[in-house]
Amino acid sequence: MYYTNAARAAGIFWTAFGGVASRAQPFMRRPEALANKVYAHRLGNGPEASGDGWRYRGGGYIQLTGRTLYGTYSPSGVGLAAHPELIERPEVSARAAALYWTQRGCNGPADRGDIDGTRRMVNGPTMLHNKSFHRALDLVSRGVENSWIRLDLGQDIDFRFHCRPLLSGSPR
């Protein structure tokens, strides 16, 4: 949330600034103030003065944002809405990401090798950036292609990721 270019911030956070750089300028180099401004009264957060924007900014592996998502995808027994700082713990972040992934139905497009569809499910349509895809392919090409990653989530969720579908376009 650390921005130095007011025009860029105004364009990204259109709802808060209407694309007007002078409205965004007071929030440059002030990440907490910016988060509180742009996430106020959104995603289950309270007003700007509540501090919810900063408290419930994108966190964890899947970048949960807003009080509502922190509550909805809180792993059993964790209480992320009451303790959002817990999302920074790797085991909590992995479990929250797996809940999000499973409940949002992300396996369908992922199993089909549909990178754009999977990203849309996680990030929304505006987050389809080719640079990220190429970065992922670069990592895969450096030796991850035949690896399985399995997370033990302590729940009835089988969360595995195999890189081969990214390369071949075919489901496992």
Coordinates of C-alpha atoms in Angstrom, one line a residue:
M1 CA 0.0 0.0 0.0
Y2 CA 3.0 2.3 -0.3
Y3 CA 2.4 4.6 -3.2
T4 CA 4.5 7.5 -4.4
N5 CA 2.6 8.4 -7.6
A6 CA -0.7 10.1 -6.9
A7 CA -2.0 9.7 -10.5
R8 CA -1.3 6.0 -10.4
A9 CA -3.0 5.6 -7.0
A10 CA -6.0 7.7 -8.2
G11 CA -6.4 5.4 -11.2
I12 CA -6.1 2.2 -9.2
F13 CA -8.4 3.3 -6.3
W14 CA -11.0 5.0 -8.5
T15 CA -13.8 4.6 -6.0
A16 CA -12.0 6.6 -3.4
F17 CA -10.4 9.2 -5.6
G18 CA -12.4 9.3 -8.8
G19 CA -9.2 9.2 -10.8
V20 CA -8.2 12.7 -9.5
A21 CA -4.5 12.8 -8.5
S22 CA -4.9 15.8 -6.2
R23 CA -7.3 13.8 -4.1
A24 CA -4.8 10.9 -3.7
Q25 CA -1.8 13.1 -3.1
P26 CA -2.3 13.5 0.7
F27 CA -2.1 9.7 1.0
M28 CA 1.2 9.2 -0.8
R29 CA 3.9 7.5 1.3
R30 CA 1.3 6.9 4.0
P31 CA 0.2 3.2 3.6
E32 CA -1.9 3.0 6.7
A33 CA -3.8 6.2 5.8
L34 CA -4.2 5.1 2.2
A35 CA -5.6 1.7 3.2
N36 CA -8.1 3.2 5.7
K37 CA -9.2 5.7 3.0
V38 CA -9.6 3.2 0.1
Y39 CA -11.2 0.4 2.0
A40 CA -13.5 2.5 4.2
H41 CA -17.2 1.3 4.2
R42 CA -16.2 -1.5 1.8
L43 CA -15.9 -5.3 2.1
G44 CA -17.5 -5.2 5.6
N45 CA -15.1 -2.5 6.9
G46 CA -16.1 0.4 9.1
P47 CA -15.4 4.1 8.4
E48 CA -12.0 5.5 7.6
A49 CA -11.4 6.4 11.3
S50 CA -12.0 2.8 12.4
G51 CA -8.7 1.6 11.1
D52 CA -10.4 -1.4 9.4
G53 CA -8.9 -0.6 6.0
W54 CA -5.4 -1.1 7.4
R55 CA -6.3 -4.0 9.7
Y56 CA -8.1 -6.0 7.0
R57 CA -5.9 -5.0 4.0
G58 CA -4.7 -7.8 1.7
G59 CA -3.2 -10.5 3.8
G60 CA -2.0 -14.1 3.6
Y61 CA -1.2 -16.2 0.6
I62 CA -4.5 -15.4 -1.2
Q63 CA -4.5 -11.7 -0.1
L64 CA -7.8 -11.7 1.7
T65 CA -9.1 -8.1 1.9
G66 CA -11.8 -6.7 4.1
R67 CA -13.4 -7.8 7.3
T68 CA -16.0 -9.8 5.5
L69 CA -13.5 -12.1 3.7
Y70 CA -11.4 -12.4 6.9
G71 CA -14.5 -13.7 8.6
T72 CA -15.8 -15.9 5.8
Y73 CA -12.5 -17.7 5.1
S74 CA -11.3 -17.9 8.7
P75 CA -10.1 -21.5 9.4
S76 CA -12.0 -23.4 12.1
G77 CA -11.0 -22.2 15.6
V78 CA -8.9 -19.2 14.4
G79 CA -11.2 -16.2 14.4
L80 CA -9.5 -14.0 11.8
A81 CA -12.2 -11.3 12.0
A82 CA -11.3 -10.7 15.6
H83 CA -7.6 -11.3 15.1
P84 CA -6.6 -10.4 11.6
E85 CA -2.9 -10.4 12.4
L86 CA -3.1 -14.2 12.5
I87 CA -3.3 -14.3 8.7
E88 CA 0.5 -13.7 8.7
R89 CA 1.1 -17.1 10.3
P90 CA 1.9 -19.6 7.4
E91 CA -0.3 -22.4 8.7
V92 CA -3.3 -20.0 9.1
S93 CA -2.6 -18.4 5.7
A94 CA -2.5 -21.8 4.0
R95 CA -5.7 -23.0 5.6
A96 CA -7.5 -19.7 4.8
A97 CA -6.3 -19.9 1.2
A98 CA -7.5 -23.5 0.9
L99 CA -10.9 -22.6 2.3
Y100 CA -11.2 -19.7 -0.2
W101 CA -10.0 -21.9 -3.1
T102 CA -12.4 -24.7 -2.3
Q103 CA -15.5 -22.6 -1.4
R104 CA -15.0 -20.4 -4.5
G105 CA -14.7 -23.4 -6.9
C106 CA -11.3 -22.6 -8.1
N107 CA -10.4 -26.2 -8.9
G108 CA -12.6 -26.3 -12.0
P109 CA -10.7 -23.8 -14.0
A110 CA -7.3 -24.8 -12.5
D111 CA -7.9 -28.5 -13.4
R112 CA -8.6 -27.5 -17.0
G113 CA -5.4 -25.5 -17.1
D114 CA -7.4 -22.3 -17.5
I115 CA -4.9 -19.8 -15.9
D116 CA -7.1 -16.7 -16.7
G117 CA -10.2 -18.4 -15.4
T118 CA -8.4 -19.4 -12.2
R119 CA -7.1 -15.8 -11.7
R120 CA -10.5 -14.4 -12.3
M121 CA -11.9 -16.6 -9.5
V122 CA -9.2 -15.4 -7.1
N123 CA -8.5 -11.8 -8.1
G124 CA -11.4 -10.7 -10.3
P125 CA -11.3 -9.8 -14.0
T126 CA -9.1 -6.7 -13.6
M127 CA -6.2 -8.7 -12.2
L128 CA -5.3 -10.7 -15.4
H129 CA -1.7 -9.6 -15.9
N130 CA 0.4 -11.5 -18.3
K131 CA 3.6 -10.6 -16.5
S132 CA 2.6 -12.8 -13.5
F133 CA 1.8 -15.7 -15.8
H134 CA 5.3 -15.5 -17.4
R135 CA 6.9 -15.2 -14.0
A136 CA 5.1 -18.4 -12.9
L137 CA 6.2 -20.2 -16.1
D138 CA 9.8 -19.1 -15.4
L139 CA 9.7 -20.7 -12.0
V140 CA 8.2 -23.8 -13.4
S141 CA 10.9 -24.0 -16.1
R142 CA 13.6 -23.9 -13.4
G143 CA 12.7 -27.3 -12.0
V144 CA 9.3 -27.3 -10.3
E145 CA 7.4 -28.8 -13.2
N146 CA 7.1 -32.3 -11.8
S147 CA 6.6 -31.3 -8.1
W148 CA 3.6 -31.8 -6.0
I149 CA 2.9 -29.4 -3.2
R150 CA 0.5 -30.7 -0.6
L151 CA -0.7 -28.8 2.5
D152 CA -1.9 -30.6 5.6
L153 CA -4.7 -28.3 6.6
G154 CA -6.2 -30.3 9.5
Q155 CA -9.6 -30.3 7.8
D156 CA -11.3 -32.3 5.1
I157 CA -9.6 -30.4 2.4
D158 CA -7.2 -32.0 -0.1
F159 CA -5.2 -29.0 -1.3
R160 CA -2.6 -30.0 -3.9
F161 CA -1.0 -28.3 -6.7
H162 CA 0.8 -29.9 -9.6
C163 CA 2.7 -27.7 -12.1
R164 CA 2.4 -29.9 -15.2
P165 CA -1.1 -28.7 -16.1
L166 CA 0.4 -25.2 -16.5
L167 CA 2.8 -26.5 -19.1
S168 CA 0.7 -29.0 -21.0
G169 CA -2.7 -27.4 -20.7
S170 CA -4.2 -30.8 -19.7
P171 CA -5.6 -31.7 -16.3
R172 CA -3.8 -34.1 -14.2

